[in-house]
């Protein structure tokens, strides 16, 4: 019965007919004037409150007391600089997921799944960078080149692949019949790396194996074993027959319009 209940805050009984406040989760009861923030003792704006322990706080006081502050100085999160909800812990600081960005290129590092910290001075905090920008900063700061694979310093020969620098020994020749560990003399061909010897060999666009003394076809910007240059639809070799191209793929005349 109501007469047996007491206010959760002041512990006084309720009077018949007075307005009572309750919450569904805890089933606690309050006098209306007692249902206030545990810190500022003011009513909750728009009836919105946050719980910590067995106390309730207005949004402002909850953020001030318990919510971490986003480390991004230019934070433009709609909820403000306090991180309420999902928080990313990185570089000994807290961030909104969308605020953890590369200092140079501003890519969202949480989405990239990579994070590298760099200190510009002994007393400064580490700043966040993506891998590409981090290596460029290190190269400029220390006057040496760094490998994009292992992030280690490149002291002697280096290999440039897809506009990035690597230790050559991280790669082997793409020719399956060779697989030799590469050196700085390696060459890029059709998007793959080959040793200097294999770089002068043509490789079949289908089986990827070297074309040696066999007959071959040069089509669609690639080389093919004659028997491997086939119709995309029926997979029959063209040999000396005419082929037609649609969407970058070869078709025989019979299946070109299907």
PDB file of C-alpha atoms in Angstrom, residues 3 15 22 39 61 63 65 73 75 81 103 107 114-115 128 142 163 167-168 172 190 207 213 217:
ATOM      1  CA  UNK A   3       0.991   4.418   3.032  1.00  0.00           C
ATOM      2  CA  UNK A  15       0.424  11.918   1.508  1.00  0.00           C
ATOM      3  CA  UNK A  22       8.757   6.651 -10.136  1.00  0.00           C
ATOM      4  CA  UNK A  39      24.832  17.193  -7.464  1.00  0.00           C
ATOM      5  CA  UNK A  61      26.741  17.281 -13.909  1.00  0.00           C
ATOM      6  CA  UNK A  63      29.422  14.790 -17.909  1.00  0.00           C
ATOM      7  CA  UNK A  65      31.799  14.305 -12.888  1.00  0.00           C
ATOM      8  CA  UNK A  73      40.632  20.155 -29.443  1.00  0.00           C
ATOM      9  CA  UNK A  75      35.822  18.391 -31.439  1.00  0.00           C
ATOM     10  CA  UNK A  81      33.413  17.480 -25.895  1.00  0.00           C
ATOM     11  CA  UNK A 103      46.866  14.892 -37.516  1.00  0.00           C
ATOM     12  CA  UNK A 107      41.407  10.367 -42.012  1.00  0.00           C
ATOM     13  CA  UNK A 114      45.433   1.783 -37.597  1.00  0.00           C
ATOM     14  CA  UNK A 115      47.020   4.271 -35.214  1.00  0.00           C
ATOM     15  CA  UNK A 128      47.766  10.465 -33.771  1.00  0.00           C
ATOM     16  CA  UNK A 142      65.159  11.653 -38.379  1.00  0.00           C
ATOM     17  CA  UNK A 163      54.482   4.585 -54.222  1.00  0.00           C
ATOM     18  CA  UNK A 167      62.882  -3.417 -47.267  1.00  0.00           C
ATOM     19  CA  UNK A 168      63.309  -5.590 -50.397  1.00  0.00           C
ATOM     20  CA  UNK A 172      59.590 -12.647 -53.287  1.00  0.00           C
ATOM     21  CA  UNK A 190      51.189  -5.650 -64.145  1.00  0.00           C
ATOM     22  CA  UNK A 207      47.329 -19.056 -65.378  1.00  0.00           C
ATOM     23  CA  UNK A 213      58.842 -20.849 -76.014  1.00  0.00           C
ATOM     24  CA  UNK A 217      48.640 -14.024 -77.831  1.00  0.00           C
TER      25      UNK A 217
END
